[in-house]
CSV table of C-alpha atoms in Angstrom, one decimal:
chain,number,residue,atom,x,y,z
A,1,UNK,CA,-0.2,2.9,25.1
A,2,UNK,CA,0.0,6.5,24.0
A,3,UNK,CA,-2.1,6.6,20.8
A,4,UNK,CA,-2.5,9.4,18.3
A,5,UNK,CA,-5.9,9.0,16.7
A,6,UNK,CA,-6.3,10.5,13.2
A,7,UNK,CA,-9.8,12.1,13.0
A,8,UNK,CA,-10.9,12.8,9.4
A,9,UNK,CA,-14.2,14.3,10.4
A,10,UNK,CA,-16.1,11.2,9.5
A,11,UNK,CA,-18.0,8.7,11.7
A,12,UNK,CA,-15.4,5.8,11.3
A,13,UNK,CA,-12.4,7.7,12.6
A,14,UNK,CA,-14.4,9.1,15.5
A,15,UNK,CA,-15.7,5.7,16.7
A,16,UNK,CA,-12.2,4.3,16.2
A,17,UNK,CA,-10.8,7.0,18.6
A,18,UNK,CA,-13.5,6.3,21.1
A,19,UNK,CA,-12.8,2.6,21.0
A,20,UNK,CA,-9.1,3.3,21.6
A,21,UNK,CA,-10.1,5.3,24.7
A,22,UNK,CA,-12.3,2.5,25.9
A,23,UNK,CA,-9.4,0.1,25.5
A,24,UNK,CA,-7.5,2.1,28.1
A,25,UNK,CA,-5.1,4.0,25.9
A,26,UNK,CA,-4.0,7.6,26.4
A,27,UNK,CA,-5.5,9.1,23.3
A,28,UNK,CA,-4.7,12.4,21.6
A,29,UNK,CA,-6.7,13.3,18.4
A,30,UNK,CA,-5.3,15.1,15.3
A,31,UNK,CA,-6.9,16.3,12.1
A,32,UNK,CA,-4.8,16.6,9.0
A,33,UNK,CA,-5.1,20.0,7.3
A,34,UNK,CA,-4.8,19.5,3.6
A,35,UNK,CA,-6.9,22.6,2.7
A,36,UNK,CA,-4.6,23.9,0.1
A,37,UNK,CA,-5.2,20.8,-2.0
A,38,UNK,CA,-8.8,20.1,-1.0
A,39,UNK,CA,-11.2,23.1,-0.7
A,40,UNK,CA,-14.7,22.7,0.7
A,41,UNK,CA,-17.0,20.7,-1.5
A,42,UNK,CA,-20.4,21.7,-2.8
A,43,UNK,CA,-22.9,21.4,0.0
A,44,UNK,CA,-25.2,18.5,-0.1
A,45,UNK,CA,-23.1,16.2,-2.2
A,46,UNK,CA,-20.7,13.4,-1.1
A,47,UNK,CA,-17.3,14.9,-0.5
A,48,UNK,CA,-13.8,13.9,-0.2
A,49,UNK,CA,-12.1,14.0,3.2
A,50,UNK,CA,-10.0,16.7,4.8
A,51,UNK,CA,-12.2,19.8,4.0
A,52,UNK,CA,-12.7,22.7,6.4
A,53,UNK,CA,-16.1,21.3,7.4
A,54,UNK,CA,-14.4,18.0,8.2
A,55,UNK,CA,-12.0,19.8,10.5
A,56,UNK,CA,-14.9,21.3,12.4
A,57,UNK,CA,-16.6,17.9,12.6
A,58,UNK,CA,-13.4,16.3,13.9
A,59,UNK,CA,-13.0,19.0,16.6
A,60,UNK,CA,-16.6,18.4,17.8
A,61,UNK,CA,-16.1,14.6,17.9
A,62,UNK,CA,-12.9,15.0,20.0
A,63,UNK,CA,-14.8,17.2,22.5
A,64,UNK,CA,-17.5,14.5,22.8
A,65,UNK,CA,-15.0,11.7,23.2
A,66,UNK,CA,-13.1,13.8,25.7
A,67,UNK,CA,-9.6,13.8,24.2
A,68,UNK,CA,-7.2,16.7,23.3
A,69,UNK,CA,-7.4,17.8,19.7
A,70,UNK,CA,-4.8,19.3,17.4
A,71,UNK,CA,-4.6,20.2,13.7
A,72,UNK,CA,-1.4,19.3,11.8
A,73,UNK,CA,-0.7,20.9,8.4
A,74,UNK,CA,0.6,18.3,6.1
A,75,UNK,CA,-0.7,20.0,2.9
A,76,UNK,CA,2.8,20.3,1.4
A,77,UNK,CA,3.5,16.6,1.9
A,78,UNK,CA,0.1,15.7,0.6
A,79,UNK,CA,0.5,18.0,-2.5
A,80,UNK,CA,3.9,16.5,-3.4
A,81,UNK,CA,3.3,12.8,-2.6
A,82,UNK,CA,-0.4,12.4,-3.5
A,83,UNK,CA,-1.6,15.2,-5.8
A,84,UNK,CA,1.6,15.7,-7.9
A,85,UNK,CA,2.0,11.9,-8.1
A,86,UNK,CA,-1.6,11.6,-9.3
A,87,UNK,CA,-1.0,14.0,-12.1
A,88,UNK,CA,2.4,12.4,-13.0
A,89,UNK,CA,0.9,9.0,-13.2
A,90,UNK,CA,-1.8,10.1,-15.6
A,91,UNK,CA,0.8,12.0,-17.6
A,92,UNK,CA,2.6,8.6,-18.0
A,93,UNK,CA,-0.7,6.9,-19.2
A,94,UNK,CA,-1.3,5.0,-15.9
A,95,UNK,CA,-4.3,4.9,-13.6
A,96,UNK,CA,-3.3,5.6,-10.0
A,97,UNK,CA,-5.2,5.2,-6.8
A,98,UNK,CA,-4.6,8.4,-4.7
A,99,UNK,CA,-6.1,6.8,-1.5
A,100,UNK,CA,-3.3,4.1,-1.6
A,101,UNK,CA,-0.7,6.8,-2.0
A,102,UNK,CA,-2.1,8.9,0.8
A,103,UNK,CA,-2.0,5.9,3.2
A,104,UNK,CA,1.5,5.0,2.1
A,105,UNK,CA,3.1,8.5,2.1
A,106,UNK,CA,1.0,10.6,4.4
A,107,UNK,CA,-1.1,8.8,7.1
A,108,UNK,CA,1.4,5.9,7.8
A,109,UNK,CA,4.6,7.8,6.9
A,110,UNK,CA,4.6,11.5,7.5
A,111,UNK,CA,1.9,11.3,10.2
A,112,UNK,CA,3.2,8.2,11.9
A,113,UNK,CA,6.9,9.4,11.9
A,114,UNK,CA,5.9,12.6,13.6
A,115,UNK,CA,3.8,10.7,16.1
A,116,UNK,CA,6.6,8.4,17.0
A,117,UNK,CA,9.0,11.3,17.3
A,118,UNK,CA,6.6,12.9,19.8
A,119,UNK,CA,6.6,9.8,21.9
A,120,UNK,CA,3.4,8.1,20.8
A,121,UNK,CA,3.4,4.3,20.5
A,122,UNK,CA,0.8,3.9,17.7
A,123,UNK,CA,-1.5,5.7,15.3
A,124,UNK,CA,-5.2,4.7,15.2
A,125,UNK,CA,-7.4,5.3,12.2
A,126,UNK,CA,-10.9,4.4,11.1
A,127,UNK,CA,-9.9,1.9,8.5
A,128,UNK,CA,-11.8,-1.4,8.3
A,129,UNK,CA,-8.9,-3.9,8.6
A,130,UNK,CA,-7.4,-6.0,11.3
A,131,UNK,CA,-3.9,-6.5,12.6
A,132,UNK,CA,-3.1,-9.8,14.3
A,133,UNK,CA,-0.1,-11.4,15.8
A,134,UNK,CA,1.3,-14.0,13.5
A,135,UNK,CA,3.6,-17.0,13.9
A,136,UNK,CA,7.3,-17.1,13.0
A,137,UNK,CA,9.0,-14.7,15.3
A,138,UNK,CA,9.6,-14.3,19.1
A,139,UNK,CA,7.0,-11.5,19.1
A,140,UNK,CA,4.7,-13.3,16.8
A,141,UNK,CA,5.0,-10.6,14.1
A,142,UNK,CA,2.3,-8.3,12.9
A,143,UNK,CA,-0.1,-9.4,10.1
A,144,UNK,CA,-2.6,-7.3,8.2
A,145,UNK,CA,-5.9,-9.1,7.7
A,146,UNK,CA,-9.3,-8.3,6.1
A,147,UNK,CA,-11.9,-6.8,8.4
A,148,UNK,CA,-14.8,-8.8,9.7
A,149,UNK,CA,-17.1,-6.6,7.6
A,150,UNK,CA,-16.0,-7.7,4.1
A,151,UNK,CA,-18.4,-5.2,2.5
A,152,UNK,CA,-16.4,-2.4,4.1
A,153,UNK,CA,-12.9,-4.0,4.1
A,154,UNK,CA,-10.1,-1.6,3.3
A,155,UNK,CA,-7.1,-3.9,3.6
A,156,UNK,CA,-6.6,-3.4,-0.2
A,157,UNK,CA,-5.6,0.3,0.2
A,158,UNK,CA,-3.4,-0.6,3.2
A,159,UNK,CA,-1.5,-3.5,1.4
A,160,UNK,CA,1.3,-1.0,0.7
A,161,UNK,CA,2.3,-1.0,4.4
A,162,UNK,CA,5.4,-2.9,5.3
A,163,UNK,CA,5.9,-4.7,8.7
A,164,UNK,CA,7.5,-1.7,10.4
A,165,UNK,CA,4.4,0.4,9.6
A,166,UNK,CA,2.0,-2.3,10.7
A,167,UNK,CA,3.9,-2.5,14.1
A,168,UNK,CA,2.7,1.0,15.0
A,169,UNK,CA,-0.9,0.9,13.5
A,170,UNK,CA,-4.2,0.4,15.2
A,171,UNK,CA,-7.5,-0.3,13.4
A,172,UNK,CA,-10.2,-0.4,16.1
A,173,UNK,CA,-13.0,-1.0,13.6
A,174,UNK,CA,-11.5,-4.2,12.2
A,175,UNK,CA,-13.8,-6.3,14.4
A,176,UNK,CA,-17.0,-4.3,13.6
A,177,UNK,CA,-19.7,-6.5,12.3
A,178,UNK,CA,-21.0,-3.8,9.9
A,179,UNK,CA,-21.1,-0.1,9.1
A,180,UNK,CA,-24.6,0.1,10.6
A,181,UNK,CA,-23.1,-1.1,13.9
A,182,UNK,CA,-20.6,1.7,13.8
A,183,UNK,CA,-23.2,4.3,13.0
A,184,UNK,CA,-25.4,3.0,15.8
A,185,UNK,CA,-22.4,3.2,18.2
A,186,UNK,CA,-21.7,6.7,17.1
A,187,UNK,CA,-25.3,7.7,17.9
A,188,UNK,CA,-25.2,6.0,21.2
A,189,UNK,CA,-22.0,8.0,22.1
A,190,UNK,CA,-23.7,11.3,21.2
A,191,UNK,CA,-21.5,11.9,18.1
A,192,UNK,CA,-23.4,14.3,15.8
A,193,UNK,CA,-21.8,12.8,12.7
A,194,UNK,CA,-23.4,9.4,13.1
A,195,UNK,CA,-25.4,9.9,9.9
A,196,UNK,CA,-22.7,11.7,8.0
A,197,UNK,CA,-22.4,10.3,4.4
A,198,UNK,CA,-19.3,8.4,3.5
A,199,UNK,CA,-16.6,10.1,1.4
A,200,UNK,CA,-16.7,8.9,-2.2
A,201,UNK,CA,-14.8,11.6,-4.1
A,202,UNK,CA,-11.2,12.1,-4.8
A,203,UNK,CA,-10.7,14.7,-2.1
A,204,UNK,CA,-8.6,17.1,-4.2
A,205,UNK,CA,-11.1,17.1,-7.1
A,206,UNK,CA,-14.1,18.5,-5.3
A,207,UNK,CA,-16.5,18.8,-8.3
A,208,UNK,CA,-15.8,15.2,-9.3
A,209,UNK,CA,-14.7,16.1,-12.9
A,210,UNK,CA,-11.3,14.4,-12.9
A,211,UNK,CA,-10.8,14.8,-16.6
A,212,UNK,CA,-11.2,18.6,-16.5
A,213,UNK,CA,-9.1,18.9,-13.4
A,214,UNK,CA,-6.3,16.9,-15.1
A,215,UNK,CA,-6.6,19.0,-18.3
A,216,UNK,CA,-5.5,22.1,-16.5
A,217,UNK,CA,-2.5,20.5,-14.9
A,218,UNK,CA,-1.1,17.9,-17.3
A,219,UNK,CA,0.5,20.3,-19.9
A,220,UNK,CA,3.0,21.5,-17.4
A,221,UNK,CA,4.1,17.9,-16.6
A,222,UNK,CA,3.9,16.3,-20.1
A,223,UNK,CA,3.2,18.6,-23.0
A,224,UNK,CA,1.9,15.7,-25.2
A,225,UNK,CA,-0.7,14.8,-22.6
A,226,UNK,CA,-3.3,17.2,-23.9
A,227,UNK,CA,-2.3,17.3,-27.5
A,228,UNK,CA,-4.6,15.8,-30.2
A,229,UNK,CA,-3.8,12.3,-31.5
A,230,UNK,CA,-5.2,9.2,-33.0
A,231,UNK,CA,-7.6,6.6,-31.7
A,232,UNK,CA,-6.8,3.3,-33.3
A,233,UNK,CA,-8.1,-0.2,-33.1
A,234,UNK,CA,-6.0,-3.2,-32.1
A,235,UNK,CA,-4.9,-3.7,-35.7
A,236,UNK,CA,-3.6,-0.2,-35.9
A,237,UNK,CA,-6.3,1.3,-38.1
A,238,UNK,CA,-7.4,4.8,-37.2
A,239,UNK,CA,-11.0,5.0,-36.0
A,240,UNK,CA,-11.1,8.4,-34.3
A,241,UNK,CA,-9.2,11.3,-32.8
A,242,UNK,CA,-8.8,12.7,-29.3
A,243,UNK,CA,-7.8,16.0,-27.7
A,244,UNK,CA,-5.3,14.4,-25.3
A,245,UNK,CA,-4.5,10.8,-24.4
A,246,UNK,CA,-4.0,11.4,-20.7
A,247,UNK,CA,-7.2,11.0,-18.7
A,248,UNK,CA,-8.3,8.0,-20.8
A,249,UNK,CA,-8.3,4.8,-18.8
A,250,UNK,CA,-8.3,1.1,-19.7
A,251,UNK,CA,-11.8,-0.2,-19.9
A,252,UNK,CA,-13.4,3.2,-20.7
A,253,UNK,CA,-16.3,3.1,-23.1
A,254,UNK,CA,-17.9,6.6,-23.1
A,255,UNK,CA,-16.5,9.7,-24.7
A,256,UNK,CA,-14.3,7.9,-27.3
A,257,UNK,CA,-15.4,10.0,-30.3
A,258,UNK,CA,-15.1,7.1,-32.7
A,259,UNK,CA,-15.8,7.9,-36.4
A,260,UNK,CA,-15.6,4.3,-37.7
A,261,UNK,CA,-18.0,1.8,-36.2
A,262,UNK,CA,-16.8,-1.7,-35.2
A,263,UNK,CA,-17.4,-4.4,-37.9
A,264,UNK,CA,-19.7,-6.3,-35.6
A,265,UNK,CA,-21.5,-3.2,-34.4
A,266,UNK,CA,-20.6,-3.8,-30.8
A,267,UNK,CA,-19.2,-1.2,-28.3
A,268,UNK,CA,-15.5,-0.6,-28.1
A,269,UNK,CA,-13.3,0.1,-25.1
A,270,UNK,CA,-10.0,1.6,-24.3
A,271,UNK,CA,-7.3,-1.2,-24.4
A,272,UNK,CA,-4.2,0.9,-23.8
A,273,UNK,CA,-3.0,4.5,-23.6
A,274,UNK,CA,0.4,5.9,-24.8
A,275,UNK,CA,0.7,9.5,-23.8
A,276,UNK,CA,4.1,10.0,-25.4
A,277,UNK,CA,2.8,8.7,-28.8
A,278,UNK,CA,-0.5,10.5,-28.3
A,279,UNK,CA,-2.3,7.3,-29.1
A,280,UNK,CA,-5.3,5.5,-27.6
A,281,UNK,CA,-6.0,1.9,-28.6
A,282,UNK,CA,-9.6,0.6,-28.5
A,283,UNK,CA,-11.0,-2.8,-29.0
A,284,UNK,CA,-13.8,-5.3,-28.1
A,285,UNK,CA,-14.8,-6.2,-24.6
A,286,UNK,CA,-13.2,-9.6,-25.0
A,287,UNK,CA,-9.8,-7.9,-25.7
A,288,UNK,CA,-10.0,-6.4,-22.2
A,289,UNK,CA,-9.7,-9.8,-20.6
A,290,UNK,CA,-6.3,-10.5,-19.0
A,291,UNK,CA,-4.9,-13.2,-16.9
A,292,UNK,CA,-1.2,-12.5,-16.4
A,293,UNK,CA,-0.4,-9.5,-14.1
A,294,UNK,CA,3.0,-8.0,-13.6
A,295,UNK,CA,3.9,-5.4,-11.0
A,296,UNK,CA,6.8,-3.6,-9.5
A,297,UNK,CA,7.4,-1.5,-6.4
A,298,UNK,CA,6.7,-4.6,-4.3
A,299,UNK,CA,5.9,-4.3,-0.6
A,300,UNK,CA,5.6,-7.5,1.4
A,301,UNK,CA,3.6,-7.3,4.6
A,302,UNK,CA,5.6,-10.4,5.8
A,303,UNK,CA,7.6,-13.2,4.1
A,304,UNK,CA,7.6,-13.0,0.3
A,305,UNK,CA,5.6,-15.8,-1.4
A,306,UNK,CA,7.4,-18.5,-3.4
A,307,UNK,CA,6.9,-19.2,-7.1
A,308,UNK,CA,4.1,-21.7,-7.5
A,309,UNK,CA,2.3,-20.5,-4.4
A,310,UNK,CA,-1.5,-20.3,-4.6
A,311,UNK,CA,-2.9,-16.9,-3.5
A,312,UNK,CA,-5.8,-14.5,-4.0
A,313,UNK,CA,-5.4,-11.4,-6.1
A,314,UNK,CA,-7.4,-8.1,-5.9
A,315,UNK,CA,-6.9,-5.3,-8.4
A,316,UNK,CA,-9.6,-2.8,-7.3
A,317,UNK,CA,-10.5,-1.3,-3.9
A,318,UNK,CA,-13.9,-3.1,-3.8
A,319,UNK,CA,-13.2,-5.8,-6.4
A,320,UNK,CA,-13.5,-9.5,-6.0
A,321,UNK,CA,-10.6,-11.7,-4.9
A,322,UNK,CA,-9.3,-13.7,-7.8
A,323,UNK,CA,-7.6,-17.1,-7.4
A,324,UNK,CA,-4.1,-17.0,-8.8
A,325,UNK,CA,-0.6,-18.7,-8.9
A,326,UNK,CA,2.6,-16.8,-8.3
A,327,UNK,CA,4.8,-17.3,-11.3
A,328,UNK,CA,7.8,-15.1,-10.5
A,329,UNK,CA,9.1,-13.1,-7.5
A,330,UNK,CA,12.1,-10.7,-7.8
A,331,UNK,CA,13.8,-9.7,-11.0
A,332,UNK,CA,11.9,-10.5,-14.2
A,333,UNK,CA,14.6,-10.0,-16.8
A,334,UNK,CA,13.1,-12.9,-18.8
A,335,UNK,CA,10.0,-10.9,-19.8
A,336,UNK,CA,9.9,-9.8,-23.4
A,337,UNK,CA,6.8,-7.6,-22.9
A,338,UNK,CA,7.9,-4.0,-23.4
A,339,UNK,CA,5.3,-2.8,-20.9
A,340,UNK,CA,7.1,-4.7,-18.2
A,341,UNK,CA,10.8,-4.5,-19.2
A,342,UNK,CA,13.6,-5.7,-17.0
A,343,UNK,CA,12.6,-5.0,-13.4
A,344,UNK,CA,13.7,-5.8,-9.9
A,345,UNK,CA,11.5,-6.1,-6.8
A,346,UNK,CA,8.7,-7.3,-9.1
A,347,UNK,CA,6.1,-10.0,-9.0
A,348,UNK,CA,4.1,-11.8,-11.7
A,349,UNK,CA,0.9,-13.8,-11.1
A,350,UNK,CA,-1.4,-15.8,-13.4
A,351,UNK,CA,-5.1,-15.7,-12.7
A,352,UNK,CA,-7.2,-18.9,-12.9
A,353,UNK,CA,-9.8,-16.9,-14.9
A,354,UNK,CA,-9.4,-13.7,-16.9
A,355,UNK,CA,-10.4,-10.4,-15.4
A,356,UNK,CA,-11.6,-7.4,-17.5
A,357,UNK,CA,-10.2,-3.9,-17.8
A,358,UNK,CA,-7.0,-3.9,-15.6
A,359,UNK,CA,-4.8,-0.8,-16.1
A,360,UNK,CA,-1.1,-0.1,-15.4
A,361,UNK,CA,-0.9,2.0,-12.3
A,362,UNK,CA,-3.5,0.0,-10.4
A,363,UNK,CA,-2.5,-1.7,-7.2
A,364,UNK,CA,-2.3,-5.5,-7.1
A,365,UNK,CA,-2.9,-6.8,-3.6
A,366,UNK,CA,-2.2,-10.5,-2.8
A,367,UNK,CA,-4.0,-12.5,-0.1
A,368,UNK,CA,-3.5,-15.8,1.7
A,369,UNK,CA,-7.0,-16.4,3.2
A,370,UNK,CA,-7.7,-13.1,5.1
A,371,UNK,CA,-4.0,-12.2,5.5
A,372,UNK,CA,-2.5,-9.6,3.2
A,373,UNK,CA,0.7,-11.0,1.7
A,374,UNK,CA,1.8,-7.8,0.0
A,375,UNK,CA,1.2,-5.6,-3.0
A,376,UNK,CA,2.7,-4.2,-6.2
A,377,UNK,CA,1.9,-1.5,-8.7
A,378,UNK,CA,0.8,-3.0,-12.0
A,379,UNK,CA,3.1,-2.4,-15.0
A,380,UNK,CA,1.4,-4.9,-17.4
A,381,UNK,CA,-1.7,-6.9,-17.7
A,382,UNK,CA,-2.0,-9.3,-20.7
A,383,UNK,CA,-3.5,-12.6,-21.9
A,384,UNK,CA,-1.2,-15.6,-21.4
A,385,UNK,CA,-1.2,-16.5,-25.1
A,386,UNK,CA,0.0,-12.9,-25.9
A,387,UNK,CA,2.9,-12.9,-23.4
A,388,UNK,CA,6.3,-14.4,-23.8
A,389,UNK,CA,7.3,-15.5,-20.3
A,390,UNK,CA,10.8,-16.0,-19.2
A,391,UNK,CA,12.0,-19.0,-17.2
């Protein structure tokens, strides 16, 4: 096949491109220039991806691998669909995952569409995930599965990809036994970035101070986002104040500025955030436990599950898989919970055991064994005894 390999400047994408060459594909490498949104990071600290340094590392890797190299400027698309979306989600009191949005809107949409228009058959990336042919169609269908290295598995952030995107995606590292194996392979291939640290930051917040970064941008999106307001407990009693509700996240413990201690003397955590009302609600650790998750913006990677089906749920990029039962798929007009409201293209699951600190805006990924069933963006997370469920 003619394969466009996305080189981020890291070791994973470089080895993935080299493996695509070894597989006999005609490979061309491209680095995404997002410099207007992601300046160079401070030397010596873990960085986000797509910096100027990363572009140079990607070019050197392409030279070693022996493939043509290009730089594509997708900074405008990245700014609109990832950076602006990130700010808008926090302005609405939600907690987004920008890596999910980047995969959905940039790497496997803008990049993939341009690649297909230029005659490429597939896009290869350094994600740790597997694509397998599944049953049910004449061609077997394309299924997204967890990688062999579960510690590095990235299928969670790829669970937003529908079948048509999976059909043109290649993940050569999905069968890697470990990240150490990938680094050793990079060294053996003469790739200078074999020991390069993994990216851990939000790439467009280079100093890592997300709250300060948001504070300079939120007022233009939602004036109430950085205005003072009340911090109240779950009974509605004021226990403190804040300088802006946006930027607080469910489960947060530090920086709450509480003037009234809890009756039991135990720490309190953020339970919910309402930017429009300028209100942050705090409570005990036990009040963070939820077992009914509702999400919309559903993307199924294959056939949709049926009500009553047993699946696994994951709510964080490197979180545990939680056994659950699908309660509803489709419209959920029967829900009384205001945080959910009447929706379409939604899903609701009940966890076997409660999970702590789940926030609206997080991605809910559903699994059947190692296969990704689909995903939804969480709109509500509650305890079953506090939710009035429709039929």
